[in-house]
């Protein structure tokens, strides 16, 4: 069955394309379908979310600082929802590779975006699921009765990452700062060695194993017998669907970004590129050389971008005259072996969050799953389709189940749209919301893997007032 599964997901359906989707009128949600119980007593809603265009690092955003991207996402959110900044009570913002000068980037971005000084903000980091953590932290604050209106989001800026002196050099400089006399300084200088000048570069690698995520993806693909051809086909699928969604105007979460001191306005993602499969097949392995199957084309790329979303109680939304997109129904975080199962977060999170919500795989109308690597996605699908894996590693009697792949990442994903680490969670959520409207669905499932062998699963339900704009 697994081989058929892979054939189905990598096959581009020529009979029905994304471009044939239309924005359907909101259906009367069937009472025969399972309903998810509100556990907070407050019916917490996702009003809307926005993002800057996601750009390849080193391109048009290269001269900026990350808080400038975050600022524009926050301003764009307030403009789109028409909610005064004074109504927002708290901001939770994510980032992974932090700019040292703006360590609490949530606060700095909020001040730059014109939020009142009285609005607190804090920054979270949970690798690729940082803005998911921002959203769910906001859910917790609202459920606890601390606040009614929360902004969450995330930013990543890979064009300019912090590069440190070596530890030996840092130690020398710190001791030199405390040296009292010229003789003390000369003694310190005599301990200097040329290798002190070697810099420490940040890497997308696991601290616990020292292994880059690409190596883990290669090993995972090999373990689940995911071929290079299957990975390349999935990558083509992602870019093709993203291009169709872009061309048809479905990516309404994007707010245009005017570059400072320039007339240039960035209006769309620049990493979406539909290439022939034979062109992808010519690329060399990026990590496990020469025989690995993970390449630059079937991996997500280093991306700059920011996102923001507005969540609140349904009662507050009604008071403000807003039309929310989603009910935020349930969520779970998971963690597993950070070496051999680093990227299997969706497999572990999916059954847990479905069971918490009282739903099954077949109840999900929209799947939005983070695409770190094509091999990672296909390995997760095989793991979800395996009774052996469920019994051996997940303490389950039977497999998770196979998602309906016609409902899977239909607007592309991180492979094509881009993946600014901390910003992706909001992008997944708002795409789920807008797809539920256009595809006339009720429930969506959002899942993602993250560094450290962690993952998230979220269940959302379309709000009766939702629109895809």
CSV table of C-alpha atoms in Angstrom, one decimal:
chain,number,residue,atom,x,y,z
A,1,UNK,CA,0.0,0.0,0.0
A,2,UNK,CA,2.9,2.4,0.8
A,3,UNK,CA,4.2,2.2,-2.8
A,4,UNK,CA,0.7,3.1,-4.1
A,5,UNK,CA,0.6,6.0,-1.6
A,6,UNK,CA,3.8,7.5,-3.0
A,7,UNK,CA,2.6,7.1,-6.6
A,8,UNK,CA,-0.5,8.9,-5.8
A,9,UNK,CA,1.1,11.8,-3.9
A,10,UNK,CA,3.7,12.5,-6.5
A,11,UNK,CA,1.3,12.3,-9.4
A,12,UNK,CA,0.1,15.6,-10.6
A,13,UNK,CA,-3.6,15.2,-11.3
A,14,UNK,CA,-4.3,16.5,-14.8
A,15,UNK,CA,-8.0,16.2,-14.4
A,16,UNK,CA,-8.5,18.6,-11.5
A,17,UNK,CA,-5.9,21.3,-10.8
A,18,UNK,CA,-5.7,23.9,-8.1
A,19,UNK,CA,-6.8,26.5,-10.6
A,20,UNK,CA,-10.2,24.9,-10.8
A,21,UNK,CA,-10.9,25.6,-7.2
A,22,UNK,CA,-13.5,28.3,-6.6
A,23,UNK,CA,-14.4,30.1,-3.5
A,24,UNK,CA,-17.6,28.3,-2.5
A,25,UNK,CA,-20.4,29.7,-0.4
A,26,UNK,CA,-20.0,28.8,3.2
A,27,UNK,CA,-21.8,25.6,3.8
A,28,UNK,CA,-24.0,24.8,6.7
A,29,UNK,CA,-21.6,22.7,8.8
A,30,UNK,CA,-23.1,19.2,9.1
A,31,UNK,CA,-24.3,18.2,12.5
A,32,UNK,CA,-23.7,14.6,11.4
A,33,UNK,CA,-19.9,15.3,11.2
A,34,UNK,CA,-18.0,15.0,14.5
A,35,UNK,CA,-17.9,18.2,16.4
A,36,UNK,CA,-14.8,19.1,18.5
A,37,UNK,CA,-15.6,20.2,22.0
A,38,UNK,CA,-14.3,23.6,23.1
A,39,UNK,CA,-12.1,22.9,26.1
A,40,UNK,CA,-11.5,26.5,27.1
A,41,UNK,CA,-15.1,27.6,27.5
A,42,UNK,CA,-14.1,30.6,25.4
A,43,UNK,CA,-14.3,29.5,21.8
A,44,UNK,CA,-10.8,31.0,20.9
A,45,UNK,CA,-10.7,32.1,17.3
A,46,UNK,CA,-8.0,32.8,14.7
A,47,UNK,CA,-9.2,36.1,13.2
A,48,UNK,CA,-6.6,36.4,10.4
A,49,UNK,CA,-2.9,36.1,9.6
A,50,UNK,CA,-0.5,37.8,7.2
A,51,UNK,CA,3.1,37.5,6.2
A,52,UNK,CA,5.6,39.4,4.2
A,53,UNK,CA,6.6,37.7,0.9
A,54,UNK,CA,9.0,34.9,1.6
A,55,UNK,CA,12.3,35.5,-0.2
A,56,UNK,CA,15.4,33.5,-0.8
A,57,UNK,CA,18.1,34.7,1.7
A,58,UNK,CA,20.6,37.1,0.1
A,59,UNK,CA,18.0,38.6,-2.2
A,60,UNK,CA,15.9,41.8,-1.8
A,61,UNK,CA,15.7,41.7,2.0
A,62,UNK,CA,19.5,41.3,2.4
A,63,UNK,CA,20.3,44.8,3.7
A,64,UNK,CA,17.5,44.8,6.3
A,65,UNK,CA,17.3,43.7,9.9
A,66,UNK,CA,14.9,41.0,11.1
A,67,UNK,CA,12.8,43.4,13.3
A,68,UNK,CA,12.0,45.4,10.2
A,69,UNK,CA,10.4,42.4,8.6
A,70,UNK,CA,8.5,41.6,11.8
A,71,UNK,CA,7.4,45.2,12.0
A,72,UNK,CA,5.9,45.1,8.6
A,73,UNK,CA,4.1,41.9,9.3
A,74,UNK,CA,2.6,43.4,12.5
A,75,UNK,CA,1.6,46.6,10.7
A,76,UNK,CA,0.1,44.6,7.8
A,77,UNK,CA,-2.0,42.5,10.3
A,78,UNK,CA,-3.5,45.5,12.0
A,79,UNK,CA,-4.2,47.1,8.6
A,80,UNK,CA,-5.9,44.0,7.2
A,81,UNK,CA,-8.0,43.3,10.3
A,82,UNK,CA,-8.7,47.0,10.9
A,83,UNK,CA,-8.1,46.5,14.6
A,84,UNK,CA,-6.6,49.4,16.6
A,85,UNK,CA,-3.2,48.6,18.1
A,86,UNK,CA,-4.6,49.6,21.5
A,87,UNK,CA,-6.9,46.7,21.5
A,88,UNK,CA,-4.0,44.2,21.5
A,89,UNK,CA,-3.2,43.1,25.0
A,90,UNK,CA,-0.1,40.9,24.5
A,91,UNK,CA,2.3,39.8,21.8
A,92,UNK,CA,4.1,36.5,21.5
A,93,UNK,CA,6.7,36.4,18.7
A,94,UNK,CA,9.0,33.7,17.6
A,95,UNK,CA,12.5,33.6,16.1
A,96,UNK,CA,15.2,30.9,15.9
A,97,UNK,CA,18.6,32.4,15.0
A,98,UNK,CA,18.4,35.6,17.0
A,99,UNK,CA,19.9,39.0,16.1
A,100,UNK,CA,21.9,39.9,19.3
A,101,UNK,CA,20.9,43.6,19.2
A,102,UNK,CA,17.2,42.8,19.3
A,103,UNK,CA,17.1,39.7,21.5
A,104,UNK,CA,13.5,40.2,22.5
A,105,UNK,CA,12.5,40.8,18.9
A,106,UNK,CA,8.8,40.6,19.7
A,107,UNK,CA,9.1,43.7,21.9
A,108,UNK,CA,11.4,45.6,19.5
A,109,UNK,CA,9.1,44.8,16.5
A,110,UNK,CA,6.0,45.9,18.4
A,111,UNK,CA,7.6,49.2,19.4
A,112,UNK,CA,8.7,49.8,15.8
A,113,UNK,CA,5.2,49.0,14.5
A,114,UNK,CA,3.7,51.6,16.7
A,115,UNK,CA,2.1,49.5,19.4
A,116,UNK,CA,1.6,51.3,22.7
A,117,UNK,CA,4.4,51.1,25.2
A,118,UNK,CA,2.0,49.4,27.6
A,119,UNK,CA,1.6,46.2,25.4
A,120,UNK,CA,3.9,43.5,26.7
A,121,UNK,CA,5.7,41.2,24.3
A,122,UNK,CA,8.0,38.2,24.6
A,123,UNK,CA,9.9,36.0,22.2
A,124,UNK,CA,9.7,32.3,21.9
A,125,UNK,CA,12.0,29.8,20.1
A,126,UNK,CA,11.1,26.2,19.2
A,127,UNK,CA,12.9,25.9,15.9
A,128,UNK,CA,10.6,25.5,12.9
A,129,UNK,CA,7.4,25.5,15.1
A,130,UNK,CA,8.2,28.8,16.9
A,131,UNK,CA,5.1,30.6,15.6
A,132,UNK,CA,3.0,27.6,16.3
A,133,UNK,CA,4.3,28.0,19.9
A,134,UNK,CA,3.4,31.7,19.7
A,135,UNK,CA,-0.2,30.8,18.7
A,136,UNK,CA,-0.6,28.1,21.4
A,137,UNK,CA,1.0,30.2,24.1
A,138,UNK,CA,-1.6,32.8,23.2
A,139,UNK,CA,-4.3,30.2,23.5
A,140,UNK,CA,-3.1,29.4,27.0
A,141,UNK,CA,-3.0,33.1,28.0
A,142,UNK,CA,-6.6,33.6,26.8
A,143,UNK,CA,-7.8,30.3,28.4
A,144,UNK,CA,-6.2,31.3,31.7
A,145,UNK,CA,-8.2,34.6,31.6
A,146,UNK,CA,-5.1,36.8,31.5
A,147,UNK,CA,-6.0,38.4,28.2
A,148,UNK,CA,-8.6,38.4,25.5
A,149,UNK,CA,-6.7,39.6,22.4
A,150,UNK,CA,-3.3,38.3,21.4
A,151,UNK,CA,-1.0,38.8,18.5
A,152,UNK,CA,1.4,35.9,17.6
A,153,UNK,CA,3.9,35.4,14.8
A,154,UNK,CA,7.5,34.9,13.9
A,155,UNK,CA,10.4,36.1,11.8
A,156,UNK,CA,13.6,34.6,10.4
A,157,UNK,CA,16.4,36.4,8.6
A,158,UNK,CA,19.0,34.1,7.1
A,159,UNK,CA,20.6,36.9,5.0
A,160,UNK,CA,22.6,38.1,8.0
A,161,UNK,CA,23.2,35.6,10.8
A,162,UNK,CA,25.4,36.3,13.8
A,163,UNK,CA,28.9,35.0,13.4
A,164,UNK,CA,31.0,34.8,16.7
A,165,UNK,CA,34.6,34.9,17.5
A,166,UNK,CA,35.9,31.6,18.7
A,167,UNK,CA,35.5,30.8,22.4
A,168,UNK,CA,39.3,31.2,22.9
A,169,UNK,CA,39.2,34.7,21.3
A,170,UNK,CA,36.1,35.7,23.3
A,171,UNK,CA,37.8,34.6,26.5
A,172,UNK,CA,40.9,36.6,25.6
A,173,UNK,CA,38.9,39.7,24.9
A,174,UNK,CA,36.9,39.5,28.1
A,175,UNK,CA,40.1,39.1,30.1
A,176,UNK,CA,41.7,42.0,28.2
A,177,UNK,CA,38.8,44.2,29.2
A,178,UNK,CA,39.6,43.5,32.9
A,179,UNK,CA,43.4,44.0,32.5
A,180,UNK,CA,44.5,46.9,34.6
A,181,UNK,CA,48.0,47.8,33.4
A,182,UNK,CA,49.9,47.7,30.1
A,183,UNK,CA,51.9,44.8,31.4
A,184,UNK,CA,48.8,42.8,32.2
A,185,UNK,CA,47.6,43.4,28.6
A,186,UNK,CA,51.0,42.4,27.1
A,187,UNK,CA,50.9,39.1,29.1
A,188,UNK,CA,47.5,38.4,27.7
A,189,UNK,CA,48.6,39.2,24.2
A,190,UNK,CA,51.4,36.7,24.5
A,191,UNK,CA,48.8,34.0,24.9
A,192,UNK,CA,47.2,34.8,21.5
A,193,UNK,CA,47.4,32.1,18.8
A,194,UNK,CA,46.4,32.4,15.1
A,195,UNK,CA,43.7,29.8,15.5
A,196,UNK,CA,41.9,32.1,17.9
A,197,UNK,CA,40.7,34.0,14.8
A,198,UNK,CA,38.7,31.1,13.4
A,199,UNK,CA,35.1,32.2,13.6
A,200,UNK,CA,32.1,30.2,14.9
A,201,UNK,CA,29.5,30.0,12.1
A,202,UNK,CA,25.9,29.1,12.9
A,203,UNK,CA,24.7,25.9,11.4
A,204,UNK,CA,21.3,24.2,10.9
A,205,UNK,CA,22.6,21.4,13.0
A,206,UNK,CA,21.6,19.5,16.1
A,207,UNK,CA,23.6,20.4,19.2
A,208,UNK,CA,23.0,16.9,20.7
A,209,UNK,CA,24.3,15.0,17.6
A,210,UNK,CA,26.3,17.6,15.7
A,211,UNK,CA,24.5,16.5,12.6
A,212,UNK,CA,22.9,18.8,10.1
A,213,UNK,CA,19.2,18.3,9.4
A,214,UNK,CA,20.0,17.4,5.8
A,215,UNK,CA,22.0,14.4,6.9
A,216,UNK,CA,19.1,13.3,9.0
A,217,UNK,CA,16.7,13.7,6.1
A,218,UNK,CA,19.0,11.6,3.9
A,219,UNK,CA,19.2,8.8,6.5
A,220,UNK,CA,15.4,9.0,7.1
A,221,UNK,CA,14.7,8.7,3.4
A,222,UNK,CA,17.0,5.7,3.2
A,223,UNK,CA,15.4,4.0,6.2
A,224,UNK,CA,12.0,4.3,4.6
A,225,UNK,CA,13.2,3.4,1.1
A,226,UNK,CA,12.2,6.7,-0.4
A,227,UNK,CA,13.9,7.0,-3.8
A,228,UNK,CA,15.6,10.1,-5.3
A,229,UNK,CA,13.0,10.0,-8.1
A,230,UNK,CA,10.1,10.1,-5.6
A,231,UNK,CA,11.7,13.1,-3.8
A,232,UNK,CA,12.2,15.0,-7.0
A,233,UNK,CA,8.6,14.3,-8.1
A,234,UNK,CA,7.3,15.5,-4.8
A,235,UNK,CA,9.4,18.7,-5.1
A,236,UNK,CA,7.9,19.3,-8.6
A,237,UNK,CA,4.4,18.8,-7.1
A,238,UNK,CA,5.0,21.4,-4.4
A,239,UNK,CA,6.4,24.0,-6.8
A,240,UNK,CA,3.6,23.4,-9.4
A,241,UNK,CA,0.8,23.7,-6.8
A,242,UNK,CA,2.4,26.8,-5.3
A,243,UNK,CA,2.7,28.4,-8.7
A,244,UNK,CA,-1.0,27.7,-9.5
A,245,UNK,CA,-2.0,29.1,-6.1
A,246,UNK,CA,0.2,32.2,-6.7
A,247,UNK,CA,-1.1,32.7,-10.3
A,248,UNK,CA,-4.8,32.4,-9.2
A,249,UNK,CA,-4.5,34.9,-6.4
A,250,UNK,CA,-5.0,32.5,-3.5
A,251,UNK,CA,-2.0,33.6,-1.4
A,252,UNK,CA,-4.0,36.5,0.1
A,253,UNK,CA,-2.0,36.3,3.3
A,254,UNK,CA,0.9,38.2,1.7
A,255,UNK,CA,1.2,41.9,2.5
A,256,UNK,CA,3.4,43.8,0.1
A,257,UNK,CA,6.7,45.1,1.4
A,258,UNK,CA,8.2,48.4,0.3
A,259,UNK,CA,11.9,48.3,0.7
A,260,UNK,CA,13.2,51.2,2.9
A,261,UNK,CA,14.6,54.2,0.9
A,262,UNK,CA,13.4,52.6,-2.3
A,263,UNK,CA,10.4,52.7,-4.6
A,264,UNK,CA,10.6,48.9,-5.0
A,265,UNK,CA,7.7,46.9,-3.6
A,266,UNK,CA,7.9,43.2,-3.1
A,267,UNK,CA,4.6,41.5,-3.7
A,268,UNK,CA,5.2,37.8,-4.0
A,269,UNK,CA,7.4,34.9,-2.9
A,270,UNK,CA,10.5,34.5,-5.1
A,271,UNK,CA,11.4,30.9,-4.5
A,272,UNK,CA,8.6,29.2,-6.5
A,273,UNK,CA,10.2,27.7,-9.5
A,274,UNK,CA,8.6,24.9,-11.6
A,275,UNK,CA,11.4,22.9,-13.2
A,276,UNK,CA,11.4,19.8,-15.4
A,277,UNK,CA,11.9,16.6,-13.5
A,278,UNK,CA,14.9,15.8,-15.7
A,279,UNK,CA,16.6,19.0,-14.6
A,280,UNK,CA,16.2,18.1,-10.9
A,281,UNK,CA,17.6,14.7,-11.6
A,282,UNK,CA,20.9,16.2,-12.7
A,283,UNK,CA,21.7,17.8,-9.3
A,284,UNK,CA,24.2,16.3,-7.1
A,285,UNK,CA,23.6,15.2,-3.5
A,286,UNK,CA,23.8,18.1,-1.1
A,287,UNK,CA,24.6,16.3,2.2
A,288,UNK,CA,25.5,12.6,1.9
A,289,UNK,CA,28.0,12.6,-1.0
A,290,UNK,CA,28.1,11.2,-3.5
A,291,UNK,CA,25.2,8.8,-3.2
A,292,UNK,CA,22.7,10.7,-1.0
A,293,UNK,CA,19.2,11.5,-2.3
A,294,UNK,CA,18.6,14.9,-0.7
A,295,UNK,CA,19.5,17.8,-3.0
A,296,UNK,CA,19.1,21.5,-3.1
A,297,UNK,CA,15.9,21.1,-5.2
A,298,UNK,CA,14.1,18.7,-3.0
A,299,UNK,CA,14.9,20.6,0.2
A,300,UNK,CA,13.4,23.8,1.6
A,301,UNK,CA,15.7,26.7,1.1
A,302,UNK,CA,17.1,29.4,3.4
A,303,UNK,CA,14.5,32.0,3.6
A,304,UNK,CA,13.8,35.5,4.9
A,305,UNK,CA,10.3,36.4,6.1
A,306,UNK,CA,7.9,37.3,8.9
A,307,UNK,CA,4.4,36.5,9.8
A,308,UNK,CA,1.7,37.6,12.3
A,309,UNK,CA,-1.8,36.6,13.3
A,310,UNK,CA,-4.6,37.8,15.6
A,311,UNK,CA,-6.3,35.5,18.0
A,312,UNK,CA,-9.0,36.3,20.6
A,313,UNK,CA,-12.2,35.0,22.2
A,314,UNK,CA,-15.1,34.7,19.9
A,315,UNK,CA,-17.1,37.0,22.1
A,316,UNK,CA,-14.4,39.7,21.7
A,317,UNK,CA,-14.4,39.2,18.0
A,318,UNK,CA,-18.1,39.8,17.9
A,319,UNK,CA,-17.8,42.9,20.0
A,320,UNK,CA,-15.2,44.3,17.5
A,321,UNK,CA,-17.3,43.3,14.5
A,322,UNK,CA,-14.7,40.9,13.2
A,323,UNK,CA,-15.3,37.8,11.0
A,324,UNK,CA,-12.8,35.2,12.2
A,325,UNK,CA,-11.5,32.5,9.9
A,326,UNK,CA,-11.1,29.6,12.4
A,327,UNK,CA,-11.8,28.1,15.8
A,328,UNK,CA,-8.6,27.0,17.4
A,329,UNK,CA,-9.8,23.6,18.7
A,330,UNK,CA,-6.8,21.5,19.9
A,331,UNK,CA,-3.1,21.1,19.8
A,332,UNK,CA,-0.3,18.9,21.0
A,333,UNK,CA,3.5,18.9,21.0
A,334,UNK,CA,5.6,15.8,20.7
A,335,UNK,CA,9.2,14.8,21.1
A,336,UNK,CA,11.1,11.7,20.0
A,337,UNK,CA,14.6,10.4,19.2
A,338,UNK,CA,16.5,13.5,17.8
A,339,UNK,CA,18.8,11.4,15.8
A,340,UNK,CA,17.1,8.6,13.8
A,341,UNK,CA,13.6,10.2,14.1
A,342,UNK,CA,14.4,13.8,14.1
A,343,UNK,CA,11.9,14.7,11.3
A,344,UNK,CA,9.0,12.4,12.2
A,345,UNK,CA,7.1,14.9,14.3
A,346,UNK,CA,4.0,14.9,12.1
A,347,UNK,CA,3.7,11.1,12.4
A,348,UNK,CA,3.8,11.3,16.2
A,349,UNK,CA,1.7,14.4,16.5
A,350,UNK,CA,-1.2,13.5,14.1
A,351,UNK,CA,-2.8,10.6,16.0
A,352,UNK,CA,-2.4,12.4,19.4
A,353,UNK,CA,-4.1,15.6,18.3
A,354,UNK,CA,-6.8,13.7,16.4
A,355,UNK,CA,-7.6,11.6,19.5
A,356,UNK,CA,-7.6,14.6,21.7
A,357,UNK,CA,-10.1,16.3,19.4
A,358,UNK,CA,-12.2,13.1,18.9
A,359,UNK,CA,-11.6,13.0,15.2
A,360,UNK,CA,-10.1,10.5,12.7
A,361,UNK,CA,-7.9,10.9,9.7
A,362,UNK,CA,-11.0,10.8,7.4
A,363,UNK,CA,-12.5,13.8,9.2
A,364,UNK,CA,-9.8,16.1,8.0
A,365,UNK,CA,-10.7,18.3,5.0
A,366,UNK,CA,-7.4,20.2,4.8
A,367,UNK,CA,-3.9,19.0,5.6
A,368,UNK,CA,-1.1,21.6,5.9
A,369,UNK,CA,2.1,19.9,6.8
A,370,UNK,CA,5.5,21.6,6.9
A,371,UNK,CA,7.8,20.4,4.1
A,372,UNK,CA,11.4,20.5,5.4
A,373,UNK,CA,12.5,18.0,2.8
A,374,UNK,CA,10.6,16.0,0.2
A,375,UNK,CA,12.2,12.9,1.7
A,376,UNK,CA,11.0,13.9,5.2
A,377,UNK,CA,7.4,14.3,3.9
A,378,UNK,CA,7.4,10.9,2.1
A,379,UNK,CA,9.0,9.1,5.0
A,380,UNK,CA,6.3,10.5,7.3
A,381,UNK,CA,3.6,9.3,5.0
A,382,UNK,CA,5.2,5.8,5.0
A,383,UNK,CA,5.5,5.8,8.7
A,384,UNK,CA,1.8,6.8,9.1
A,385,UNK,CA,1.0,3.9,6.8
A,386,UNK,CA,2.9,1.3,8.8
A,387,UNK,CA,1.5,-1.0,11.4
A,388,UNK,CA,5.0,-2.1,12.2
A,389,UNK,CA,6.2,1.4,12.9
A,390,UNK,CA,3.1,2.2,15.0
A,391,UNK,CA,3.6,-0.9,17.2
A,392,UNK,CA,7.4,-0.7,17.6
A,393,UNK,CA,7.9,3.0,18.2
A,394,UNK,CA,4.5,4.6,19.0
A,395,UNK,CA,2.9,2.1,21.4
A,396,UNK,CA,-0.1,1.9,19.1
A,397,UNK,CA,-1.9,-1.2,18.0
A,398,UNK,CA,-2.2,-0.1,14.4
A,399,UNK,CA,-1.0,2.6,12.0
A,400,UNK,CA,-2.0,6.2,12.1
A,401,UNK,CA,-3.7,6.0,8.7
A,402,UNK,CA,-3.2,7.5,5.3
A,403,UNK,CA,-4.3,11.1,4.7
A,404,UNK,CA,-6.5,11.9,1.7
A,405,UNK,CA,-3.7,13.1,-0.5
A,406,UNK,CA,-6.1,15.2,-2.7
A,407,UNK,CA,-6.4,17.4,0.4
A,408,UNK,CA,-2.6,17.5,1.2
A,409,UNK,CA,-0.7,20.8,0.8
A,410,UNK,CA,-2.7,21.8,-2.3
A,411,UNK,CA,-1.1,25.3,-2.4
A,412,UNK,CA,2.5,24.0,-2.2
A,413,UNK,CA,4.5,24.2,0.9
A,414,UNK,CA,7.8,25.1,2.5
A,415,UNK,CA,9.7,23.4,-0.4
A,416,UNK,CA,8.4,26.0,-2.8
A,417,UNK,CA,6.9,28.9,-0.8
A,418,UNK,CA,9.9,29.1,1.5
A,419,UNK,CA,10.6,28.4,5.1
A,420,UNK,CA,11.7,31.3,7.4
A,421,UNK,CA,11.9,29.0,10.4
A,422,UNK,CA,9.9,30.9,13.0
A,423,UNK,CA,7.4,32.4,10.5
A,424,UNK,CA,6.1,29.1,9.0
A,425,UNK,CA,3.5,28.2,11.6
A,426,UNK,CA,1.4,31.2,10.9
A,427,UNK,CA,1.7,30.6,7.2
A,428,UNK,CA,0.4,27.0,7.7
A,429,UNK,CA,-2.5,28.2,9.8
A,430,UNK,CA,-3.7,30.9,7.5
A,431,UNK,CA,-3.4,28.7,4.4
A,432,UNK,CA,-5.4,26.1,6.2
A,433,UNK,CA,-8.1,28.7,7.0
A,434,UNK,CA,-8.3,30.0,3.4
A,435,UNK,CA,-8.3,26.5,1.9
A,436,UNK,CA,-11.1,25.4,4.1
A,437,UNK,CA,-13.2,28.2,2.6
A,438,UNK,CA,-12.2,27.6,-1.0
A,439,UNK,CA,-12.5,23.8,-0.7
A,440,UNK,CA,-15.7,23.9,1.4
A,441,UNK,CA,-14.2,22.0,4.4
A,442,UNK,CA,-14.8,22.0,8.1
A,443,UNK,CA,-11.7,20.6,9.9
A,444,UNK,CA,-8.0,21.3,9.2
A,445,UNK,CA,-4.9,19.6,10.6
A,446,UNK,CA,-1.6,21.5,10.8
A,447,UNK,CA,1.6,19.5,11.6
A,448,UNK,CA,5.3,20.2,11.5
A,449,UNK,CA,8.6,18.7,12.6
A,450,UNK,CA,11.3,20.7,14.3
A,451,UNK,CA,14.9,20.6,15.4
A,452,UNK,CA,15.5,18.6,18.5
A,453,UNK,CA,13.2,15.8,17.4
A,454,UNK,CA,10.1,17.7,18.3
A,455,UNK,CA,6.8,18.4,16.5
A,456,UNK,CA,3.4,20.0,16.7
A,457,UNK,CA,-0.1,19.0,15.7
A,458,UNK,CA,-3.0,21.5,15.6
A,459,UNK,CA,-6.7,21.0,14.9
A,460,UNK,CA,-8.7,23.9,13.6
A,461,UNK,CA,-12.3,24.3,12.5
A,462,UNK,CA,-13.6,26.7,9.9
A,463,UNK,CA,-15.6,29.6,11.4
A,464,UNK,CA,-19.1,30.2,9.8
A,465,UNK,CA,-18.1,33.8,9.0
A,466,UNK,CA,-14.8,32.9,7.3
A,467,UNK,CA,-13.7,34.2,4.0
A,468,UNK,CA,-10.6,33.4,2.0
A,469,UNK,CA,-9.6,37.0,1.6
